[in-house]
Amino acid sequence: MIIYNASTKEFHLQTQYSSYIFTVLKNNQLGHLYYGKKVQHRESFQHLMTERQRSNTSYVYEGDERFSLEILKQEYPSHGTTDYREPAFQILQENGSRITNFEYKSHDIYRGKKRLDGLPATYVESEVEADTLEIILYDALIDVEMVLSYSVFEKFNAITRAVKFRNYGKEDINLTRALSINVDFFDADFEMIHLSGAWARERYMKSRKLEQGIQSITSTRGASSPHQNPFLALKRPTTTENQGEVYGFSLVYSGNFLAQVEVDHYDVARVSMGINPFDFNWLLESGESFQTPEVVMVYSDDGLNGLSHTYHELYRKRLARGKWRDRVRPVLINNWEGTYFDFDEEKILDMAKESKDIGVELFVLDDGWFGKRDDDTSSLGDWFVDKRKLPHGITGLAEKIKELGLEFGLWFEPEMVSRLSQLYEAHPDWIIHVAERNRSHGRNQYVLDFSREEVVNHIYEMMKKILSDASISYVKWDMNRYMTEIGSLKLPANKQREVAHRYILGVYNLYERLTTEFPDVLFESCASGGGRFDPGMLYYTPQVWTSDDTDAVERLKIQYGTSLIYPISSIGAHVSAVPNHQVGRLSSLDTRANVAYFGVFGYELDITTLNAQEKEIVKRQIGFYKDNRNLLINGIFYRIESPFENDGNVTSWMVVSKNQEEALVGRYQVLSLANAGLKRLLLKGLNADFEYQIEGLDGTFYGDELMHAGLQIDLFPGEDWSTDFSSRVFKLERK
Ligand code: DGJ
């Protein structure tokens, strides 16, 4: 998987379908040669070097007009010595200099992959799954080392990268920029795809043609955010869902990030990604080291679906961890949209009883069970039960729910404190803030200073007590406010720009401790819905509450966009009441479930208000999901028709089992059309030679016919697309 050629000092990293090649340049720094479709190995790739004579630039060596870093593709570039593009890192030294010279010192290639200190990352279960290359670069003047690590997951078809800085020098240095990757391409004939949006409309697929200059997406909020996801892809203009080249870059991190493409004056694209350098500085004292988060790079020439398949498989098998990673998930009901803060034990037990009768397996008690929380103005941080609402405590309620035959789950918002709370009264200095400056507000709460160990310890102890005292098998971990006035009372002035990153390390630390302490608990992450749906979170929680927007039509875009990287086994999706609480839309119970099946399925409504007929429908839906959840969680997901293309009126997708013996297809139409043409659906991922039966249709169909001639939806008896928000889910099984 990793070949080193000592005579040319070239490294060739090969996955099943891609090659990544770089070399040591004559200035002893690292130059990049190629990333793309797998090429066969050869003695030398030096001819791929872009060393050329160009007018009007600067050169490294006097008299050598071909060697300019501005023209050469590089592996992990610096600024200030003939390359004028944005660098991968920058080090501010005590004398004010930012000039460095990191030269190749040595390298090591080994089987397997090491864990990253304090950070989530992909992992191996056996050493043969990945090979790792660690290259040590060294700047002798400041006695600082940089370790560039590359892990090649051959079968998964992915390469991961991260960087570690080690300061052996006598002086302290400041990392003012420490990105995780840099990739220089030959050209810039790409479109950049990113997942952007806002609260309740997260991860819409956006695409723009690269142009000369910098195009970037970032977060500065202290969380990866619903506005931009830490991901970008470069696709060729002709690439579609099903064919063509695309490169994906996904950052395993949950805080402020930068993902950027710089196109220079020679139309060369440079991709860089990592912790956002804006408002970041890390004081690396003598003897200390700093680890960047990991980026997962994937190349596919099978279009966007091909890219997604790689990320889905890697993230569900070698990023997510724990008991729940490979298991089907329980059908849950969450009381949030059903009751909001207005509930008591009797109400919850009524809901639980009826839920059990229709097949629900897990009852989740959301916000409002602790302190004196009747609305969102108080009590975060006071993680002890409100006996007015729950006289028998969480322990008593959990027991009763267990007796009904249901599992019990509980909501927390561990990283926050309300202004009106005992915790804030006791420790007003425990929040992220700057002394003598206004403390801005968000949902009447502050962000706890998780850069401080004692704060994390305190929350850990409180949560541990509740999780130990009661029978709790699921935790929803929410986070509903972004950082402002970023500062920590505990840190000295020259470390204040470390707070946002230290905070995320604190969050990871708490997750690590709780998931280790309670290995049987299923954790679901949430941040006002999908405000922190990122690979960092997936390491601790195999599923994420995708969006506070539960409307079926809105969810088409949200789930479609999210599926570009994240497996549907991570996409929390609930059927909620109508009129929908976010957009007021009335869609049928069938359509609401038809969308939610393609996620981690559940309900979020007051089940006691449904009439007998609706309860029967829900019972049938839950039965259907249980029959198919193994296929849905473990199958291969294909996007077929995009809500972001054409007029967005039709969306379709499907999941095919790995052995291609069965598949589930979902098709959705937003508005009905008068006198519409025939509707043909070109299925994907089937076995061309298998003969399939389709539920609801007579006869059989070969896989090749279904994929190339397509299936006429109108063939279904009684097919009716004449109302708005109509949908159909159907199953295929090999005969
Ligand atoms: C935001 C979450 O996304 C909701 O599902 C719910 O848990 C509320 N917070 C509770 O305050």
XYZ file of C-alpha atoms in Angstrom, residues 38-687:
650
model
C -4.698 4.453 -9.326
C -1.666 4.254 -11.603
C 0.819 1.430 -11.751
C 4.030 1.868 -9.906
C 7.164 2.777 -11.838
C 10.779 3.527 -11.002
C 10.345 7.246 -11.154
C 7.555 9.770 -11.299
C 9.903 12.759 -11.420
C 8.512 13.784 -14.816
C 5.291 14.719 -13.019
C 7.190 17.503 -11.315
C 5.946 20.924 -12.339
C 9.369 22.590 -12.088
C 9.433 25.132 -14.940
C 10.990 28.421 -15.792
C 8.476 31.233 -15.414
C 8.865 34.933 -15.763
C 8.207 37.418 -13.064
C 8.635 35.309 -9.972
C 11.191 34.505 -7.268
C 13.526 31.529 -7.054
C 14.996 29.579 -4.175
C 18.567 29.380 -5.518
C 20.523 32.036 -7.326
C 20.917 31.139 -10.972
C 18.338 28.336 -10.856
C 15.344 29.923 -12.478
C 13.336 26.693 -12.598
C 13.062 26.081 -8.887
C 10.372 28.280 -7.451
C 7.968 27.048 -4.801
C 5.296 29.161 -6.415
C 5.335 26.811 -9.364
C 5.981 23.496 -7.656
C 3.209 21.427 -6.168
C 3.898 20.910 -2.503
C 2.890 18.606 0.289
C 2.722 20.854 3.337
C 3.833 24.324 2.241
C 5.083 27.304 4.167
C 4.765 30.964 3.326
C 7.584 33.384 2.794
C 10.099 31.631 0.583
C 8.875 32.017 -3.016
C 5.405 30.511 -2.609
C 2.818 33.277 -2.433
C -0.218 31.076 -1.915
C -1.715 30.489 1.519
C 0.404 28.027 3.503
C -0.514 24.941 5.484
C 1.114 26.252 8.642
C 2.832 29.260 10.069
C 5.123 29.528 13.085
C 5.744 32.812 14.831
C 9.122 32.799 16.522
C 10.400 34.838 19.430
C 12.314 37.203 17.141
C 9.149 37.908 15.180
C 10.146 35.781 12.180
C 7.602 33.572 10.454
C 10.140 32.013 8.090
C 10.814 28.314 8.491
C 12.615 25.564 6.636
C 11.293 22.087 7.354
C 13.479 19.528 5.628
C 13.010 15.814 5.263
C 14.760 14.010 8.109
C 13.482 10.446 8.144
C 10.399 8.328 7.682
C 8.831 5.199 9.013
C 6.319 2.879 7.393
C 4.373 0.481 9.579
C 1.287 -1.686 9.517
C -1.817 -0.391 11.227
C -2.661 3.078 12.435
C -2.058 4.830 15.744
C -4.726 6.703 17.669
C -4.541 10.487 17.734
C -3.909 12.030 21.149
C -7.204 13.346 22.521
C -8.843 13.543 19.109
C -11.359 11.392 17.283
C -10.042 9.593 14.211
C -10.593 6.606 11.988
C -9.088 3.405 13.359
C -8.215 -0.141 12.369
C -9.430 -3.344 13.964
C -6.563 -5.350 12.624
C -3.188 -4.126 11.445
C -3.707 -5.319 7.914
C -6.502 -2.826 7.337
C -4.159 0.134 6.948
C -0.522 1.031 6.511
C 0.886 4.227 7.911
C 3.696 6.447 6.726
C 5.135 8.973 9.146
C 7.527 11.522 7.754
C 9.610 13.639 10.048
C 10.464 17.105 8.792
C 12.870 19.186 10.797
C 13.757 22.847 11.071
C 17.259 22.938 12.559
C 17.278 26.653 13.315
C 14.388 26.445 15.764
C 14.782 22.741 16.606
C 11.170 21.934 15.776
C 9.895 18.743 14.180
C 6.801 18.147 12.184
C 5.419 14.622 11.748
C 3.250 14.231 8.675
C 1.272 11.022 8.945
C -0.568 9.273 6.144
C -2.652 6.150 6.700
C -3.736 4.176 3.690
C -6.925 2.150 4.049
C -6.460 0.100 0.925
C -9.755 -1.770 0.887
C -11.812 1.123 2.190
C -10.189 3.258 -0.529
C -9.320 6.185 1.710
C -6.190 8.005 2.841
C -6.128 9.870 6.135
C -3.697 12.602 7.067
C -2.748 14.537 10.187
C 0.234 16.523 11.423
C 2.013 16.725 14.742
C 4.356 19.544 15.771
C 7.053 18.879 18.384
C 9.028 21.706 19.870
C 12.454 20.458 20.978
C 13.907 23.958 20.882
C 14.746 26.220 23.774
C 12.341 28.931 22.724
C 8.567 28.872 22.777
C 6.893 29.166 19.406
C 3.414 30.166 18.335
C 1.503 28.078 15.832
C -0.592 30.729 14.154
C -1.801 28.267 11.527
C -1.670 24.485 11.753
C -3.849 22.915 9.089
C -4.255 19.190 8.641
C -3.729 18.947 4.904
C -2.636 20.631 1.752
C -3.171 19.105 -1.690
C -1.929 20.864 -4.825
C -3.622 19.746 -8.041
C -2.395 20.015 -11.633
C -5.331 22.139 -12.671
C -8.455 23.871 -11.444
C -11.077 22.506 -13.796
C -13.361 21.574 -10.934
C -16.561 22.456 -9.217
C -16.395 22.744 -5.459
C -19.205 21.022 -3.603
C -19.981 21.873 -0.016
C -22.803 21.301 2.436
C -24.175 24.594 3.637
C -27.335 25.899 5.255
C -28.664 27.163 8.544
C -30.589 25.915 11.536
C -33.496 23.741 10.308
C -32.144 23.591 6.756
C -28.794 21.976 7.268
C -26.397 20.534 4.685
C -27.897 21.644 1.392
C -25.695 20.568 -1.476
C -24.049 23.591 -3.087
C -21.775 23.610 -6.052
C -19.713 26.359 -7.651
C -17.131 26.500 -10.352
C -13.620 27.183 -9.115
C -12.277 30.578 -10.065
C -8.931 32.232 -9.591
C -8.666 33.385 -5.999
C -9.710 31.836 -2.728
C -13.034 30.099 -2.166
C -13.578 28.865 1.328
C -16.070 27.695 3.898
C -15.474 28.157 7.599
C -16.913 28.090 11.052
C -16.091 30.602 13.785
C -18.871 29.626 16.216
C -17.047 27.079 18.337
C -18.932 24.224 16.662
C -18.695 22.832 13.161
C -22.124 24.477 12.662
C -25.252 23.986 10.547
C -24.046 26.769 8.269
C -21.068 24.918 6.825
C -20.011 21.330 7.240
C -16.303 20.462 7.588
C -16.224 18.908 4.149
C -15.560 19.830 0.571
C -15.363 17.932 -2.663
C -13.876 18.803 -6.015
C -15.667 17.272 -8.956
C -15.092 17.575 -12.659
C -17.776 19.664 -14.396
C -19.123 16.555 -16.145
C -19.213 14.393 -13.028
C -22.685 13.286 -11.925
C -24.059 11.158 -9.134
C -23.106 8.044 -11.056
C -20.013 8.698 -13.084
C -16.939 10.876 -13.211
C -14.111 11.988 -10.988
C -14.551 13.502 -7.567
C -12.205 14.103 -4.641
C -13.578 14.375 -1.109
C -11.956 15.987 1.937
C -13.637 15.469 5.273
C -12.294 16.856 8.537
C -12.751 14.764 11.674
C -13.349 17.739 13.936
C -16.288 19.454 15.645
C -15.014 22.995 16.193
C -13.975 26.017 14.139
C -12.645 24.882 10.805
C -11.426 26.140 7.465
C -11.902 24.309 4.167
C -10.486 26.208 1.269
C -9.473 26.041 -2.359
C -7.048 28.586 -3.714
C -6.743 28.834 -7.463
C -3.583 30.591 -8.533
C -2.566 32.492 -11.661
C -1.537 29.267 -13.416
C -4.973 27.735 -12.757
C -3.646 25.333 -10.186
C -5.980 24.428 -7.331
C -4.691 24.124 -3.775
C -6.950 22.455 -1.211
C -6.305 23.136 2.438
C -8.269 22.114 5.479
C -8.019 22.056 9.240
C -8.637 24.057 12.388
C -9.676 27.569 11.405
C -6.577 29.795 11.696
C -8.856 32.780 12.225
C -8.727 33.673 15.918
C -6.435 30.715 16.576
C -2.981 30.627 18.063
C -1.294 27.838 19.937
C 1.623 28.580 22.192
C 3.887 25.586 21.826
C 6.275 25.785 24.682
C 9.653 24.135 24.668
C 9.180 20.367 25.034
C 5.495 20.361 24.014
C 3.693 18.916 21.017
C 0.498 19.746 19.137
C -1.668 17.337 17.195
C -3.917 18.502 14.351
C -7.187 16.704 13.622
C -7.403 14.203 10.809
C -8.648 14.673 7.257
C -10.095 11.737 5.346
C -9.379 11.973 1.617
C -11.316 9.908 -0.880
C -10.978 9.750 -4.640
C -13.756 8.233 -6.732
C -14.289 7.973 -10.448
C -17.756 6.551 -9.873
C -19.389 9.897 -9.316
C -20.798 11.293 -6.114
C -22.523 8.040 -5.187
C -19.142 6.319 -5.397
C -17.625 8.936 -3.107
C -20.481 8.543 -0.623
C -20.200 4.761 -0.559
C -16.595 5.018 0.550
C -17.316 7.535 3.291
C -20.393 5.625 4.451
C -18.537 2.361 4.816
C -15.465 3.856 6.478
C -17.442 6.056 8.840
C -19.880 3.413 9.946
C -17.234 0.717 10.370
C -14.001 2.483 11.279
C -15.003 5.843 12.718
C -18.119 5.046 14.742
C -17.287 2.774 17.658
C -18.831 0.695 20.377
C -21.602 -1.773 20.870
C -24.107 0.107 18.742
C -21.876 0.527 15.731
C -23.036 -2.640 13.989
C -26.443 -3.072 15.583
C -29.824 -2.131 14.319
C -31.121 0.746 16.397
C -34.270 0.660 18.528
C -37.369 2.428 17.218
C -37.661 5.395 19.538
C -40.272 7.907 20.475
C -39.169 11.299 21.777
C -41.591 13.506 23.719
C -40.114 16.882 22.635
C -42.546 17.959 19.935
C -45.319 16.092 21.774
C -45.115 17.990 25.059
C -42.183 20.421 24.965
C -41.598 21.354 28.633
C -45.132 20.611 29.716
C -45.233 17.073 31.106
C -45.353 15.081 34.304
C -44.840 11.440 35.168
C -48.420 10.502 34.424
C -48.312 12.080 30.981
C -44.997 10.427 30.128
C -46.234 7.033 31.272
C -49.437 7.414 29.212
C -47.340 8.165 26.164
C -44.996 5.289 26.928
C -47.852 2.781 27.365
C -49.395 3.639 24.034
C -46.003 3.648 22.360
C -45.321 0.164 23.600
C -48.639 -1.053 22.228
C -47.732 0.012 18.716
C -44.226 -1.407 18.713
C -41.923 1.391 19.897
C -38.833 0.067 21.701
C -37.238 3.096 23.353
C -38.855 6.040 25.102
C -36.758 9.213 25.173
C -37.469 11.934 27.707
C -36.239 15.210 26.245
C -35.551 18.630 27.762
C -37.330 19.789 30.948
C -36.865 16.979 33.513
C -34.279 18.703 35.733
C -33.885 21.750 37.984
C -36.967 23.943 37.606
C -37.095 23.978 33.868
C -40.568 24.898 32.641
C -39.186 26.822 29.698
C -35.782 27.571 28.274
C -34.909 30.326 30.731
C -33.427 28.218 33.505
C -31.742 25.178 35.050
C -29.141 23.963 32.553
C -26.281 22.678 34.672
C -28.560 21.575 37.512
C -28.602 17.944 36.533
C -30.900 16.650 39.241
C -34.522 15.682 38.757
C -37.450 18.081 39.101
C -39.634 16.259 41.636
C -42.607 18.468 40.865
C -42.830 16.770 37.473
C -41.286 13.424 38.285
C -41.963 12.591 41.968
C -40.241 9.214 41.720
C -37.162 10.652 40.133
C -35.511 9.536 36.931
C -34.772 6.219 38.599
C -38.452 5.657 39.387
C -39.622 6.731 35.956
C -37.026 4.599 34.199
C -38.115 1.587 36.240
C -41.759 2.080 35.292
C -40.887 2.481 31.657
C -38.785 -0.656 31.837
C -41.730 -2.487 33.399
C -43.803 -1.514 30.386
C -41.240 -3.327 28.255
C -39.519 -0.255 26.858
C -35.959 0.997 27.093
C -35.516 4.448 28.560
C -33.458 7.344 27.193
C -32.672 10.780 28.600
C -31.756 14.240 27.261
C -28.799 16.281 28.509
C -27.154 19.492 27.434
C -23.855 18.976 29.250
C -21.869 21.880 27.819
C -24.239 24.640 28.927
C -25.392 26.529 31.981
C -28.459 28.749 32.366
C -28.049 32.146 33.934
C -30.822 31.066 36.312
C -29.288 27.960 37.789
C -27.575 26.809 40.940
C -24.479 25.954 38.961
C -24.117 29.467 37.594
C -24.726 30.970 41.016
C -21.980 28.822 42.469
C -19.518 29.262 39.599
C -20.181 32.377 37.522
C -16.589 32.196 36.304
C -17.072 28.762 34.767
C -18.359 30.133 31.478
C -16.589 31.142 28.314
C -16.358 34.912 28.650
C -14.038 37.880 28.869
C -13.909 39.757 32.179
C -15.393 43.252 32.180
C -17.021 42.709 28.782
C -20.669 42.177 28.028
C -21.746 38.550 28.059
C -23.933 38.066 25.015
C -26.918 35.780 25.247
C -28.287 32.834 23.327
C -31.318 30.867 24.471
C -30.782 32.313 27.979
C -27.707 30.192 28.473
C -23.934 30.370 28.515
C -21.320 28.005 27.211
C -19.421 26.298 30.015
C -15.679 26.663 29.847
C -14.790 23.119 28.847
C -11.183 24.193 28.379
C -11.036 23.834 32.182
C -10.549 20.382 33.552
C -12.499 20.987 36.757
C -15.577 22.061 34.776
C -15.527 18.906 32.668
C -14.958 16.821 35.810
C -17.924 18.384 37.552
C -20.303 17.690 34.667
C -18.901 14.188 34.325
C -19.651 13.418 37.970
C -23.218 14.724 37.702
C -23.988 12.775 34.556
C -22.293 9.672 35.867
C -24.526 9.713 38.932
C -27.727 9.892 36.918
C -26.602 7.273 34.429
C -25.516 4.961 37.262
C -28.599 5.393 39.438
C -31.215 4.789 36.761
C -31.682 2.246 34.052
C -30.813 4.432 31.070
C -29.934 2.880 27.758
C -29.790 5.975 25.544
C -28.553 9.560 25.919
C -29.408 12.483 23.658
C -26.523 14.960 24.033
C -27.715 18.376 22.922
C -25.821 21.675 22.410
C -27.864 24.778 21.680
C -25.678 27.835 21.734
C -22.574 29.070 19.976
C -19.642 30.820 21.586
C -19.317 34.567 21.968
C -16.710 36.652 23.799
C -14.359 33.698 23.586
C -12.051 33.671 26.569
C -11.208 31.644 29.646
C -10.426 32.979 33.103
C -8.066 30.105 33.681
C -5.676 30.743 30.803
C -2.986 33.438 30.574
C -3.210 36.186 27.977
C -0.964 34.415 25.466
C -3.207 31.320 25.450
C -6.579 32.979 24.979
C -6.697 32.033 21.313
C -6.468 28.387 22.309
C -9.833 28.428 24.076
C -12.064 27.306 21.209
C -9.853 24.302 20.437
C -9.285 23.460 24.096
C -13.072 23.544 24.535
C -13.570 20.916 21.842
C -10.839 18.786 23.409
C -12.818 19.057 26.673
C -16.004 17.933 24.913
C -14.161 14.966 23.400
C -12.724 14.150 26.800
C -16.178 14.051 28.403
C -17.547 11.939 25.555
C -14.618 9.540 25.868
C -15.098 9.103 29.593
C -18.842 8.636 29.465
C -18.852 6.289 26.490
C -16.144 4.213 28.173
C -17.901 4.200 31.519
C -21.272 3.328 29.976
C -20.458 1.133 26.972
C -24.002 -0.182 26.640
C -25.605 3.235 26.333
C -26.519 4.412 22.846
C -25.424 8.055 22.539
C -27.020 10.366 19.978
C -25.482 13.768 19.411
C -27.505 16.875 18.662
C -26.854 20.596 18.396
C -30.182 22.360 17.860
C -30.631 19.485 15.453
C -27.782 19.270 12.977
C -25.483 22.031 14.213
C -22.633 19.652 14.918
C -23.196 16.809 12.483
C -19.571 16.038 11.749
C -17.154 13.089 11.698
C -15.735 14.099 15.089
C -19.096 13.446 16.714
C -19.594 10.170 14.840
C -16.563 8.763 16.645
C -18.482 8.959 19.928
C -22.086 8.706 18.780
C -23.119 6.435 15.917
C -26.218 8.544 15.285
C -26.976 12.250 15.204
C -30.236 14.198 15.400
C -30.121 15.502 11.860
C -32.272 18.611 12.066
C -34.925 20.261 14.194
C -36.901 20.490 10.988
C -39.052 17.360 11.011
C -41.206 18.235 8.008
C -41.104 15.414 5.452
C -40.646 17.675 2.436
C -37.951 19.770 4.086
C -36.219 16.602 5.188
C -35.757 15.467 1.590
C -33.103 18.098 0.992
C -31.584 17.774 4.455
C -31.246 13.991 4.330
C -30.170 13.959 0.683
C -27.380 16.481 1.342
C -26.309 14.821 4.584
C -26.009 11.480 2.790
C -23.214 12.848 0.627
C -20.789 11.865 3.387
C -22.703 10.481 6.340
C -24.225 6.977 6.328
C -27.971 6.743 6.792
C -27.283 4.702 9.938
C -26.215 8.033 11.470
C -29.105 10.179 10.229
C -31.754 10.502 12.974
C -35.186 10.867 11.323
C -38.543 11.096 13.113
C -42.181 11.159 12.122
C -43.773 14.195 13.752
C -47.251 15.696 14.030
C -49.054 17.839 11.451
C -49.424 20.712 10.863
C -45.663 20.486 11.067
C -44.224 22.603 13.882
C -41.502 24.176 11.767
C -43.244 24.946 8.485
C -46.952 24.311 9.114
C -47.201 21.774 6.296
C -49.788 19.002 6.216
C -48.322 15.849 4.790
C -49.712 12.346 5.124
C -48.532 9.956 7.801
C -47.320 7.688 5.015
C -45.119 10.331 3.432
C -43.692 11.329 6.788
C -42.663 7.723 7.470
C -41.518 7.117 3.893
C -38.906 9.847 4.355
C -37.929 8.876 7.909
C -37.333 5.196 7.036
C -34.155 6.298 5.262
C -32.523 7.283 8.527
C -32.531 6.096 12.118
C -36.276 5.830 12.452
C -38.460 7.121 15.261
C -41.442 9.251 16.265
C -41.639 12.653 17.873
C -45.239 13.479 18.716
C -47.874 12.926 21.375
C -48.937 9.433 20.468
C -51.974 9.656 22.805
C -53.570 12.199 20.464
C -53.646 9.866 17.453
C -56.954 8.251 16.542
C -57.368 4.483 16.240
C -56.839 4.484 12.499
C -53.644 6.518 12.780
C -52.354 4.213 15.493
C -52.932 1.257 13.188
C -50.942 3.000 10.460
C -48.106 3.756 12.879
C -48.093 0.144 14.061
C -47.785 -1.017 10.480
C -44.996 1.491 9.828
C -42.995 0.325 12.821
C -43.442 -3.283 11.747
C -42.254 -2.395 8.261
C -39.206 -0.582 9.597
C -38.278 -3.471 11.882
C -38.538 -5.886 8.968
C -36.226 -3.727 6.895
C -33.889 -1.994 9.330
C -31.083 -4.428 8.846
C -31.129 -3.666 5.124
C -31.440 0.073 5.792
C -28.606 0.262 8.322
C -26.175 -2.034 6.532
C -27.097 -1.671 2.867
C -25.599 0.583 0.211
C -27.410 3.881 -0.207
C -27.868 5.395 -3.684
C -29.149 8.847 -4.444
C -31.174 8.719 -7.665
C -33.058 11.991 -8.212
C -31.912 15.142 -6.472
C -34.116 17.732 -4.750
C -31.375 20.226 -5.623
C -31.608 19.658 -9.375
C -34.135 20.306 -12.096
C -36.984 22.021 -10.292
C -36.435 19.966 -7.124
C -39.942 18.558 -7.329
C -38.886 14.926 -7.280
C -36.476 13.115 -5.003
C -35.655 9.443 -5.067
C -33.140 7.188 -3.408
C -32.688 3.553 -2.568
C -30.790 1.099 -0.404
C -29.475 -2.168 -1.826
C -28.267 -5.032 0.359
C -24.604 -5.909 -0.069
C -25.491 -9.235 -1.658
C -27.867 -7.384 -4.011
C -30.705 -9.725 -3.090
C -33.024 -7.027 -1.789
C -33.531 -3.307 -2.051
C -35.820 -0.599 -0.757
C -36.687 2.352 -2.964
C -38.193 5.696 -1.946
C -39.676 8.188 -4.388
C -41.164 11.544 -3.383
C -43.007 14.255 -5.266
C -43.480 17.665 -3.682
C -46.234 19.209 -5.813
C -48.614 17.286 -7.998
C -48.612 18.099 -11.685
C -51.591 18.295 -14.027
C -51.417 16.010 -17.031
C -47.931 14.821 -16.125
C -45.814 12.550 -18.320
C -44.877 8.996 -17.403
C -42.546 8.657 -14.474
C -39.581 6.393 -14.973
C -37.162 5.557 -12.229
C -33.676 4.314 -13.129
C -32.695 2.067 -10.239
C -29.099 1.653 -9.108
C -26.768 -0.920 -7.640
C -28.789 -4.015 -8.555
C -27.276 -7.162 -9.960
